[in-house]
Amino acid sequence: MGTHNSVLLAFLANHKEAENLDDAGWSKLFAEARSVDLNHRIACILQQEGLIDRLPGGLKAHVLASEVEMAAFQRDVLREINAIERALSCFESRRILLKGAAYVYCNLPAKVGRAFSDIDLLVPKMALADAESQLMCHGWLAGNLSDYDQRYYRTWSHEIPPLTHLQRGTTIDLHHSLVMPTCRIPVDSVVMIDDAIRVRDGWWRLNDLDLILHSIAHLLLNSEFTHGLRDLSDIDLLYRHLSDQDAKFAYQLEARAHRIGLGNFLYLAATLCCSFFRTPVPDDWLNKSAGILLPLFKTSCGVRHPNSRPGFQEMADIALMVREVFMRFPFGILIRHLAHKFLMTTKTVEVTKN
Amino acid sequence: MHWRCSCQRNSATDDRCGRGFSLLRLDSYDSKQIQSALTGIGLRLQIGFLSICLKSDVPEFADSLPILYGRYPSSCDEGYFDFDISVCHTSGFRKLFRRSVSFELSGSRPFMPMAPDHAHALFEWGLNWTIGANAHNHLILHSAVLERHGKGVMLSAVSGSGKSTLAAELCMRGWRLLSDEMALLDSSLQLIGLPRPVSLKNSAIDLICNRHPNALFGPQARDTHKGTIKHLVAPERSVIAATDTAIPFLIVIPKWEADAPLAIESIGPGQTAMHLIDQSFNYSVLGGDGFNRLTALVQRAPAWSLKYSALDDAVDALESLISGNA
C-alpha cells in the first residue's frame, strides 16, 4: 500500500518517529502534509509538542507562517459567525453550527490547524425558508444555478444551494438534514437536532456523541478524498478529547450510533482512525466492518503526495465515488439524474462545437 | 526565527552546506545531469532563502532552466527543501491529442494546464502563488524591489504600469535586483531578496533587448493570458547577493504613459499605506502585525509617484531621489 515509505503516516501513528528525521525527511513530512491539507495541523502539533527546535531553520519559518495563517483564519471565521448571528437575530428556531465552524466557535481540539472554506449551518426543516430569507436580507445570495440544479437541491438535497455574501464572498452551506434525505442509510437528523446543545449567543452545536457521528457520516458519504485524512484526524482528536472526560463515552457513542443508524459506519471509521492515528477505541470495534470498504477508504484517505501515495489510489477513488452516488440516490432518481447530466454534457459539447 | 535561517546556512557555504549536500551553480551541471535530477529525485534549486525541489518531464522546461537559473546554487542530491514543485505533462487521455503541462505543489494543482512552451512562465506564476499563499511570516506586497548604494527602493504599482520594465532597466544599469514581483518585509522591517527572472511583456521585450543587447533572456512564450512574455535573466551580482537584505528607503509608484512629461509628486504616508494595502498579498492575514509593519514602513520610507514616458528620465529621477536631490 506504499504506507511504509510515507513519512507523514509514520509520524501521525507515532510522533516519536520525528526523532529519526533528517532535513530531507522533515521536508518530506511537510510536503506530504500539504498534499492532504494537514500542514497547518502538523505545524501545530510540532509546536505543541516542543518539536519545533528540531526542525531545520527554514521549516521553523513554515511553522510560524502556519500559525499566522491559522490565527487569521479563526479570526475570520468568528467574525463571519458574528455577522450571521446578526442576520439571524430574529430567527426563532435552533441554529446549529456544524463541522469546522463549530470546532472553532466551541473551541474544540479539532479546530487546531484546520482550514475550511464554508460555514456549515443546520436548522430544522420547517425553519429553513425563514433562515434563508433572513440571510438573503443581509446579503447572502444563491448564485446563478440552472433550473435543474435548483430543483436538485430543493427536492433531493440535504442543503439548499450555497449562499454567497455579495460583498465579502464568504459562503454558507445551509443544511436541514445531516445527510441526503434520499440516502440509502436512513440517518435520523431530527433526533440530532432535538438533542443539540446550546453554546452561547443563540448558537447551538450537536452534542458530543453526534459531533463525532456527523463527522463520520460526512467522511463516509462524501467523496472528498483530498480531505479524507484530515477528516479522520478531526474524528481522532474529538474522540480522544471527549472519551478522556467520560469513561463511558465509547459505549454511549456505540449505542447512539446504532440509534441514529450509523452503527457500521462507526466501526469502519474507528478502524480507520486506529490504523492511521492509533486512536484508543475499544478493541471489539475494530475490523467489525469487514469487506471491501475498509481497504478502499484506507487507500483513498492515505497520503496524496505523488511520491508516497498508495498504489491504486485513483481506482479506489473511483470505486468510492460510484458507491457514494449509489448510496445517495434510490435507483429511480439515480437514473434520472445521470440521464440529465449526460444529456447536458452532450448539449454543452454541441454548443461549443458551434 | 526567519525564513532567512535556511538561506544564511546555504549562502554561507556556497558549495558545501554542512547538511550533507553540496550546492553548485546550476550551469556547472551538464544537461544530462539536470535532466536525470528533474525526472528522478528532483533538482534542488536555491532561490534566495527558498529551496525548491523541482521535478519535470518537459524537455522545453529542462532546456529553459540553465538559461534562466544557470547562476543559482543547486544540487542534484537529496536534501532539505521548502517546497516541492513539479512542472510535468498532464496525464490522461487529453495528452493523446495535445500536450499540456501542469504546475503541482506537493501533488495539488492550483492552475489550469498550459502549453509546453509556456512551462517556464507557468513555473514563475506558480512560484509567485506558492510564496504569496505560504510565506506569511513576511508582509508580502506586490512590488518590484531594487537596491542602490545600500538603499532599498520599492516600485509598487498595478500590473501594466511598467513596473517590471523599469525594474529590468534599473538592474541592467547596475542596481541590485531583489524581486520584480513581490516585496517581502520581515518583522524587523528588512526587505528580503528573492531575485528571479524579470517577466517582460509585449513591447517591453524589444525595448529592453534594444537598449541592452548583451542582456540574457529566457525563451519567449507567445499567446499567454498576459500576451507575449520573455524573462530577463537576473544579473549575476543580484543572484550572488540574493540573501542580503535591504532597508526600505524609498517607495515609488511608477506609471508609464505614452508621451507624458516626467512628473514626480510626493505622497503622504496615509495615502501610501492605502495604496500598499491594495497591492498586498497577505496584509489581512497578518492582522495587527501587518498593520504595524505597514505603518512603520510608510513612516520610514518616503513615497513618490513617478509618471514618465522615457525610461532614461525615470532612471535619472530615481537616481536623484536616492541621493536626496529631489
XYZ file of C-alpha atoms in Angstrom:
680
model
C 0.000 0.000 0.000
C 3.021 2.263 -0.003
C 2.265 3.384 3.528
C 5.673 2.245 4.702
C 7.534 4.998 2.933
C 5.165 7.766 3.955
C 6.909 9.974 6.487
C 3.599 11.608 7.354
C 1.773 8.378 8.183
C 4.681 7.165 10.295
C 4.643 10.456 12.186
C 0.864 10.500 12.669
C 0.916 6.982 14.100
C 3.755 7.815 16.427
C 5.094 11.319 16.967
C 8.341 9.855 18.292
C 9.190 8.989 14.686
C 10.229 12.622 14.411
C 13.410 11.780 16.268
C 14.663 9.843 13.252
C 14.058 12.550 10.674
C 16.899 14.285 8.860
C 16.490 17.544 6.924
C 15.168 15.822 3.830
C 12.798 13.768 5.992
C 11.351 16.887 7.621
C 10.864 18.454 4.206
C 9.024 15.344 3.042
C 6.829 15.399 6.140
C 5.719 18.936 5.344
C 5.228 18.175 1.637
C 3.096 15.113 2.348
C 1.089 17.052 4.915
C 0.426 19.762 2.313
C -0.904 17.118 -0.071
C -3.761 16.283 2.317
C -4.337 19.714 3.875
C -2.739 18.666 7.143
C 0.246 21.025 7.019
C -1.232 23.529 9.458
C -2.223 20.802 11.862
C 1.238 19.234 11.692
C 2.724 22.660 12.378
C 0.517 22.996 15.473
C 1.419 19.501 16.710
C 5.133 20.237 16.349
C 4.651 23.492 18.206
C 2.593 21.884 20.992
C 4.977 19.001 21.499
C 8.046 21.209 21.588
C 9.492 19.587 18.489
C 9.929 22.858 16.670
C 13.540 23.217 17.775
C 14.437 20.011 15.993
C 13.327 21.459 12.681
C 15.709 22.809 10.063
C 15.628 26.625 10.189
C 13.597 27.076 7.032
C 10.808 24.804 8.219
C 10.614 26.610 11.536
C 9.571 29.573 9.444
C 6.875 27.430 7.805
C 5.508 26.578 11.250
C 5.406 30.227 12.246
C 3.769 31.144 8.941
C 1.136 28.464 9.583
C 0.475 29.947 12.977
C -0.080 33.389 11.452
C -2.403 31.965 8.811
C -4.427 29.910 11.283
C -4.858 32.862 13.633
C -6.156 34.933 10.712
C -8.418 32.134 9.628
C -10.000 31.677 13.040
C -10.427 35.431 13.361
C -12.260 35.486 10.038
C -14.488 32.555 10.978
C -15.522 34.165 14.268
C -16.207 37.457 12.503
C -18.345 35.678 9.926
C -20.279 33.772 12.604
C -20.881 37.115 14.241
C -22.281 38.533 11.018
C -24.543 35.505 10.580
C -25.680 35.927 14.165
C -26.775 39.498 13.441
C -28.536 38.422 10.248
C -30.415 35.712 12.136
C -31.214 37.774 15.219
C -34.961 37.287 14.678
C -34.651 33.613 13.852
C -36.597 31.621 16.404
C -35.595 28.004 15.830
C -32.316 26.353 16.698
C -29.366 27.400 14.579
C -26.687 24.788 14.845
C -23.055 25.251 13.805
C -21.553 22.212 12.121
C -18.057 20.882 11.464
C -15.201 23.404 11.211
C -17.275 26.395 12.288
C -18.445 24.501 15.383
C -14.905 23.388 16.229
C -13.660 26.963 16.107
C -16.640 28.568 17.839
C -16.767 25.970 20.628
C -13.003 25.817 20.954
C -12.850 22.068 20.318
C -9.492 20.351 19.732
C -10.335 19.668 16.085
C -10.065 23.396 15.429
C -6.301 23.122 15.674
C -4.669 23.778 12.328
C -7.900 23.322 10.423
C -8.766 25.473 7.446
C -12.081 25.257 5.622
C -13.907 27.370 3.118
C -17.592 27.399 4.064
C -19.572 27.839 7.235
C -21.986 24.950 7.687
C -25.294 25.665 9.417
C -28.086 23.297 10.335
C -31.654 24.411 11.033
C -34.884 22.430 11.411
C -36.517 21.816 8.033
C -39.646 23.806 8.885
C -37.478 26.843 9.652
C -35.345 26.579 6.529
C -37.234 29.140 4.440
C -37.116 31.559 7.345
C -33.355 31.226 7.719
C -32.802 31.586 4.003
C -34.884 34.733 3.660
C -33.231 36.378 6.660
C -29.781 35.588 5.292
C -30.832 36.945 1.890
C -31.893 40.203 3.513
C -28.357 40.528 4.831
C -26.591 39.888 1.558
C -26.170 36.121 1.271
C -27.471 35.018 -2.104
C -27.523 31.765 -4.017
C -25.528 32.066 -7.246
C -26.866 31.538 -10.734
C -27.988 27.963 -10.893
C -29.696 26.152 -13.720
C -33.310 25.189 -13.115
C -32.240 21.594 -12.838
C -29.607 22.298 -10.191
C -32.103 24.394 -8.231
C -34.526 21.519 -8.322
C -31.806 19.052 -7.429
C -31.005 20.982 -4.267
C -34.593 21.780 -3.346
C -36.079 18.322 -3.903
C -33.363 15.879 -3.078
C -30.519 17.504 -1.217
C -29.889 17.919 2.477
C -28.874 21.513 1.936
C -30.018 24.448 -0.155
C -27.698 25.884 -2.812
C -24.625 27.547 -1.199
C -25.296 31.148 -0.186
C -22.509 33.586 -1.014
C -22.196 37.015 0.536
C -22.381 39.826 -2.001
C -19.506 41.887 -0.613
C -17.307 39.509 1.310
C -17.680 36.495 -0.967
C -17.965 34.189 2.046
C -20.151 31.131 1.716
C -22.728 29.466 3.948
C -23.943 25.914 3.432
C -27.406 25.858 4.954
C -28.500 22.340 5.867
C -31.811 20.976 7.077
C -30.543 17.435 7.442
C -27.155 15.876 8.066
C -27.205 13.558 5.082
C -29.268 13.478 1.881
C -32.859 12.543 2.741
C -32.720 10.133 -0.212
C -29.700 8.361 1.259
C -29.931 4.580 1.450
C -28.823 4.704 5.060
C -31.590 6.468 6.958
C -29.850 8.812 9.388
C -32.129 10.374 11.960
C -31.290 14.090 11.730
C -34.350 15.172 13.700
C -33.111 13.402 16.816
C -29.739 15.058 16.389
C -31.311 18.499 16.104
C -33.548 17.856 19.124
C -30.606 16.736 21.234
C -28.266 19.568 20.223
C -26.771 21.656 22.997
C -26.836 25.392 23.439
C -23.448 27.113 23.394
C -23.854 30.885 23.657
C -25.405 33.878 21.898
C -28.174 31.792 20.421
C -25.782 29.305 18.821
C -26.125 25.570 19.197
C -23.904 22.643 18.363
C -24.515 18.910 18.070
C -23.987 17.062 21.323
C -20.670 15.323 21.954
C -21.773 11.988 20.532
C -23.422 13.431 17.437
C -20.454 15.680 16.781
C -18.384 12.583 16.104
C -21.153 10.711 14.314
C -21.800 13.605 11.950
C -18.124 13.854 11.191
C -18.110 10.130 10.413
C -21.212 10.320 8.223
C -19.722 13.239 6.332
C -16.452 11.414 5.743
C -18.001 8.148 4.630
C -20.791 9.584 2.473
C -18.904 12.344 0.657
C -16.090 11.522 -1.674
C -13.897 14.449 -0.664
C -10.767 12.382 -0.584
C -8.259 15.208 -0.567
C -9.568 15.924 2.940
C -10.066 12.313 3.950
C -7.076 12.064 6.230
C -7.786 15.465 7.757
C -11.396 14.489 8.451
C -10.186 11.289 10.098
C -7.766 13.361 12.127
C -10.713 15.526 13.282
C -12.507 12.393 14.437
C -9.370 11.179 16.204
C -8.900 14.498 18.035
C -12.576 14.730 19.043
C -12.689 11.144 20.211
C -9.553 11.423 22.316
C -10.772 14.657 23.882
C -14.310 13.521 24.643
C -13.532 9.974 25.759
C -10.887 11.364 28.095
C -13.561 13.173 30.063
C -16.005 10.310 30.375
C -15.107 6.646 30.864
C -18.452 5.517 29.440
C -18.118 7.639 26.321
C -17.261 4.770 23.963
C -20.333 2.776 24.950
C -22.631 5.770 24.762
C -21.220 6.516 21.335
C -21.821 2.957 20.167
C -25.404 2.976 21.422
C -26.058 6.353 19.844
C -24.569 5.249 16.526
C -26.992 2.342 16.375
C -29.900 4.573 17.389
C -29.128 7.113 14.631
C -28.471 4.437 12.033
C -24.701 4.701 11.801
C -23.529 1.622 13.733
C -21.485 0.124 10.897
C -20.050 3.481 9.949
C -18.773 3.932 13.484
C -16.863 0.654 13.335
C -15.440 1.477 9.935
C -14.335 4.971 10.954
C -12.917 3.696 14.247
C -10.871 1.075 12.407
C -9.557 3.715 10.000
C -8.730 6.138 12.830
C -6.973 3.445 14.763
C -4.890 2.388 11.792
C -3.770 5.941 10.958
C -3.632 7.575 14.404
C -3.716 4.681 16.880
C -6.894 6.165 18.296
C -7.692 4.360 21.588
C -11.073 2.934 20.548
C -12.434 -0.298 22.103
C -10.791 -3.343 20.527
C -14.080 -5.008 19.684
C -14.944 -2.131 17.316
C -12.012 -2.900 15.090
C -12.496 -4.777 11.862
C -16.176 -5.342 12.609
C -16.983 -3.885 9.235
C -15.186 -6.390 7.077
C -15.396 -6.259 3.311
C -14.017 -4.141 0.556
C -14.857 -0.715 2.053
C -12.075 -0.711 4.617
C -9.181 -1.172 2.173
C -10.822 1.264 -0.260
C -11.101 4.005 2.355
C -7.653 3.237 3.687
C -6.274 3.796 0.209
C -8.290 6.907 -0.588
C -7.718 8.548 2.781
C -3.978 7.924 2.549
C -1.322 10.424 1.625
C -1.935 12.032 -1.760
C 1.607 13.109 -2.475
C 2.887 11.740 -5.800
C 5.979 10.240 -4.121
C 4.221 8.257 -1.441
C 0.569 7.828 -2.335
C -0.628 4.250 -2.057
C -0.934 2.241 -5.250
C -4.363 2.055 -6.910
C -5.472 5.252 -5.151
C -7.197 6.588 -8.261
C -9.089 3.330 -8.698
C -10.155 3.358 -5.049
C -11.338 6.969 -5.502
C -13.479 5.999 -8.471
C -14.919 2.959 -6.708
C -15.852 5.070 -3.688
C -17.327 7.788 -5.857
C -19.575 5.250 -7.580
C -20.527 3.919 -4.162
C -21.295 7.420 -2.899
C -23.630 8.202 -5.795
C -25.296 4.835 -5.278
C -25.696 5.490 -1.545
C -27.168 8.926 -2.116
C -29.942 8.102 -4.521
C -32.590 5.437 -4.878
C -32.396 3.770 -8.262
C -35.152 5.764 -9.974
C -33.734 9.156 -9.072
C -30.240 7.961 -9.906
C -31.216 7.069 -13.469
C -32.973 10.418 -13.937
C -30.052 12.332 -12.506
C -27.412 10.558 -14.588
C -29.537 10.795 -17.741
C -29.915 14.529 -17.221
C -26.212 15.059 -16.582
C -25.379 13.004 -19.674
C -27.767 14.993 -21.882
C -26.409 18.269 -20.503
C -22.842 17.232 -21.325
C -23.722 16.323 -24.923
C -25.621 19.602 -25.238
C -22.649 21.604 -23.975
C -20.333 19.790 -26.371
C -22.646 20.675 -29.270
C -22.814 24.303 -28.220
C -19.020 24.502 -28.001
C -18.718 22.903 -31.453
C -20.993 25.518 -32.964
C 13.272 32.774 13.577
C 13.033 33.892 9.999
C 12.943 32.261 6.639
C 16.431 33.560 6.263
C 17.798 30.959 8.654
C 17.918 28.377 5.916
C 19.475 30.701 3.413
C 22.163 32.016 5.689
C 23.145 28.431 6.109
C 23.229 27.892 2.373
C 24.777 31.132 1.312
C 27.497 30.960 3.908
C 28.591 27.705 2.379
C 28.247 28.225 -1.281
C 29.228 24.749 -2.250
C 29.180 22.837 0.988
C 26.077 23.137 3.010
C 27.074 21.421 6.211
C 23.890 19.396 5.942
C 25.146 16.702 3.690
C 24.543 18.070 0.235
C 26.578 20.389 -1.878
C 25.342 23.367 -3.823
C 26.913 24.210 -7.159
C 25.902 26.677 -9.815
C 23.227 25.070 -11.936
C 25.208 25.709 -15.137
C 28.066 23.634 -13.778
C 25.942 20.525 -14.279
C 25.561 19.168 -17.794
C 22.135 18.846 -19.321
C 22.053 15.075 -18.737
C 22.622 15.501 -15.003
C 19.916 18.173 -14.847
C 17.532 16.026 -16.846
C 18.052 12.990 -14.660
C 17.603 15.014 -11.455
C 14.422 16.600 -12.845
C 12.932 13.254 -13.806
C 14.299 11.461 -10.742
C 14.576 12.606 -7.146
C 14.205 16.263 -8.076
C 16.589 19.132 -8.694
C 17.228 21.317 -5.671
C 17.255 24.952 -6.685
C 18.186 27.650 -4.185
C 16.397 30.915 -4.950
C 17.228 33.435 -2.259
C 16.062 31.941 1.031
C 13.931 29.301 -0.686
C 14.958 25.757 -1.533
C 12.797 24.318 -4.270
C 12.739 20.609 -5.066
C 11.878 20.706 -8.741
C 10.693 17.871 -10.952
C 9.839 17.963 -14.616
C 9.459 15.661 -17.595
C 9.028 18.558 -20.015
C 12.087 18.975 -22.290
C 11.231 22.619 -23.069
C 11.296 23.392 -19.361
C 14.524 21.477 -18.746
C 16.143 23.467 -21.568
C 14.988 26.806 -20.173
C 16.269 26.170 -16.647
C 20.037 26.540 -17.247
C 19.351 29.781 -19.121
C 17.067 31.353 -16.515
C 18.595 29.842 -13.387
C 22.124 28.933 -14.537
C 23.734 31.128 -11.877
C 21.692 29.851 -8.956
C 23.038 27.426 -6.346
C 21.609 23.985 -6.926
C 22.113 20.334 -6.223
C 21.242 17.038 -7.842
C 21.354 15.222 -4.473
C 18.642 14.616 -1.947
C 18.280 17.092 0.901
C 16.321 19.857 2.527
C 13.635 21.731 0.576
C 10.928 24.260 1.390
C 8.544 23.471 -1.453
C 8.329 20.550 -3.854
C 7.134 21.701 -7.218
C 6.616 19.755 -10.371
C 6.062 21.066 -13.881
C 5.007 17.901 -15.665
C 2.913 16.725 -18.560
C -0.727 16.444 -17.705
C -1.575 12.789 -17.867
C -4.849 11.380 -19.063
C -6.320 10.967 -22.472
C -6.132 14.649 -23.405
C -2.402 14.066 -23.736
C -3.037 11.922 -26.809
C -4.367 14.930 -28.705
C -2.382 17.834 -27.351
C 0.494 18.059 -24.906
C -0.171 20.214 -21.896
C 1.771 20.953 -18.740
C 0.581 21.311 -15.154
C 2.076 23.070 -12.154
C 1.933 21.000 -8.980
C 2.771 21.939 -5.420
C 3.013 18.807 -3.263
C 0.729 16.972 -5.657
C -2.052 19.536 -5.917
C -2.722 21.616 -8.997
C -3.925 25.150 -8.395
C -3.939 26.174 -12.078
C -5.218 25.075 -15.446
C -2.673 23.231 -17.628
C -0.728 25.235 -20.216
C 1.166 24.617 -23.438
C 4.649 23.050 -23.038
C 6.444 26.143 -24.373
C 4.814 28.184 -21.582
C 6.136 25.813 -18.923
C 8.828 28.194 -17.641
C 6.299 31.034 -17.346
C 3.905 28.676 -15.572
C 6.676 27.870 -13.082
C 7.219 31.574 -12.351
C 3.497 32.218 -11.824
C 3.186 29.090 -9.741
C 6.129 30.070 -7.578
C 4.634 33.542 -7.040
C 1.419 31.892 -5.939
C 3.275 29.463 -3.679
C 5.101 32.267 -1.897
C 2.042 34.511 -1.676
C -0.056 31.699 -0.211
C 2.511 30.409 2.260
C 5.219 32.843 3.336
C 3.070 34.608 5.922
C 5.935 35.478 8.230
C 6.558 38.225 5.710
C 4.281 41.059 4.803
C 4.083 40.500 1.047
C 3.423 43.462 -1.203
C 3.008 43.490 -4.957
C 6.109 45.444 -5.825
C 9.483 45.250 -7.526
C 12.400 45.766 -5.148
C 15.867 47.032 -6.042
C 18.811 48.319 -4.106
C 21.231 51.127 -4.896
C 24.108 52.199 -2.633
C 22.634 50.150 0.212
C 19.216 51.795 -0.137
C 16.137 49.701 -0.843
C 13.645 51.017 -3.377
C 10.178 49.567 -3.795
C 8.381 50.041 -7.116
C 4.788 49.328 -6.275
C 2.072 49.521 -8.899
C -0.766 47.630 -10.512
C 0.068 45.292 -13.396
C 0.567 47.113 -16.662
C 2.119 50.289 -15.243
C 5.614 49.424 -16.417
C 6.945 48.251 -13.071
C 8.821 45.236 -14.439
C 10.195 47.203 -17.410
C 11.586 49.835 -15.075
C 12.971 47.136 -12.780
C 14.649 45.443 -15.764
C 16.199 48.731 -16.896
C 17.453 49.506 -13.398
C 19.037 46.118 -12.853
C 20.727 46.305 -16.267
C 22.224 49.589 -15.082
C 23.764 48.005 -12.031
C 21.031 48.297 -9.425
C 20.741 45.122 -7.396
C 17.524 43.202 -8.054
C 15.757 41.782 -5.002
C 12.495 40.949 -6.750
C 10.481 42.041 -9.761
C 7.114 40.950 -8.405
C 6.865 40.807 -4.624
C 8.381 42.756 -1.756
C 8.867 40.577 1.324
C 9.061 42.589 4.508
C 10.194 40.733 7.627
C 9.413 41.537 11.248
C 12.444 43.812 11.581
C 11.299 45.745 8.513
C 14.024 44.465 6.209
C 13.349 43.748 2.549
C 14.181 40.109 1.841
C 15.764 39.291 -1.504
C 14.294 36.741 -3.866
C 15.869 37.621 -7.213
C 14.249 35.742 -10.071
C 13.924 36.280 -13.799
C 12.171 39.565 -14.595
C 8.995 38.955 -16.562
C 8.711 41.349 -19.513
C 5.556 41.620 -21.559
C 4.850 42.510 -25.179
C 6.561 45.752 -26.313
C 8.769 45.884 -23.201
C 10.681 42.870 -24.551
C 12.059 44.657 -27.619
C 12.597 47.837 -25.645
C 14.952 46.200 -23.139
C 16.513 43.989 -25.860
C 17.420 47.046 -27.920
C 18.735 49.091 -25.028
C 20.835 46.237 -23.655
C 21.966 43.961 -26.485
C 24.053 41.861 -24.087
C 21.159 41.134 -21.739
C 20.306 37.440 -21.342
C 16.757 36.259 -21.919
C 14.849 33.036 -21.487
C 12.661 31.564 -24.210
C 9.710 33.573 -25.469
C 6.206 32.457 -24.523
C 3.614 33.631 -27.057
C -0.148 33.943 -26.549
C -0.236 33.564 -22.783
C -3.101 35.175 -20.855
C -0.752 38.145 -20.422
C 0.286 38.285 -24.086
C 3.849 37.535 -25.153
C 6.255 37.058 -22.287
C 10.016 36.853 -22.094
C 12.113 36.692 -18.957
C 15.238 38.745 -18.399
C 17.810 36.656 -16.524
C 18.637 38.209 -13.157
C 22.142 39.752 -13.227
C 24.839 37.652 -11.608
C 25.587 40.223 -8.914
C 21.970 40.111 -7.732
C 21.965 36.314 -7.603
C 25.220 36.147 -5.634
C 23.932 38.700 -3.113
C 20.475 37.090 -3.054
C 20.321 36.642 0.690
C 21.470 40.181 1.569
C 18.553 42.167 2.877
C 17.902 45.837 2.154
C 16.496 48.618 4.277
C 13.443 50.251 2.712
C 14.491 53.789 1.802
C 12.067 54.827 -0.874
C 8.651 53.817 -2.157
C 7.876 54.736 -5.743
C 4.574 54.309 -7.531
C 5.543 54.334 -11.204
C 3.159 54.908 -14.084
C 4.257 54.745 -17.690
C 2.162 56.816 -20.073
C 2.851 57.452 -23.758
C 4.243 60.959 -24.383
C 3.724 62.027 -20.785
C 6.280 64.501 -19.439
C 8.187 63.381 -16.358
C 6.187 64.161 -13.228
C 7.239 63.347 -9.667
C 4.999 64.027 -6.727
C 5.374 63.319 -3.064
C 2.671 61.135 -1.493
C 1.745 61.203 2.170
C 2.188 58.138 4.393
C -1.568 57.610 4.781
C -2.240 57.502 1.077
C 0.816 55.319 0.533
C -0.417 52.880 3.154
C -3.803 52.662 1.441
C -2.109 52.015 -1.890
C 0.137 49.311 -0.420
C -2.759 47.558 1.317
C -4.487 47.456 -2.029
C -1.378 45.901 -3.546
C -0.717 43.412 -0.759
C -0.908 39.630 -0.905
C -1.402 38.919 2.771
C -1.993 42.156 4.692
C -5.224 40.855 6.189
C -3.656 37.520 7.097
C -1.058 39.244 9.267
C -3.727 41.120 11.239
C -2.387 43.653 13.738
C 1.177 42.743 12.910
C 0.540 43.578 9.244
C -0.781 46.996 10.248
C 2.260 47.662 12.433
C 4.724 46.690 9.728
C 2.923 48.693 7.091
C 2.666 51.861 9.149
C 6.313 51.570 10.209
C 7.248 51.139 6.548
C 5.422 54.220 5.291
C 6.817 56.284 8.135
C 10.367 55.194 7.437
C 10.364 55.363 3.642
C 9.025 58.452 1.853
C 6.841 57.764 -1.154
C 6.697 59.361 -4.576
C 4.536 58.913 -7.611
C 6.500 58.836 -10.838
C 4.828 59.396 -14.199
C 7.088 59.026 -17.228
C 7.256 58.121 -20.865
C 11.043 57.811 -21.358
C 12.904 55.191 -19.336
C 16.026 57.379 -19.110
C 14.015 60.154 -17.436
C 12.601 57.704 -14.916
C 16.040 56.290 -14.096
C 17.520 59.783 -13.653
C 14.620 60.742 -11.402
C 15.129 57.657 -9.256
C 18.879 58.296 -9.030
C 18.272 61.786 -7.746
C 15.573 60.642 -5.307
C 18.069 58.101 -3.953
C 20.768 60.711 -3.469
C 18.234 63.072 -1.908
C 18.341 65.764 -4.591
C 14.679 65.699 -5.497
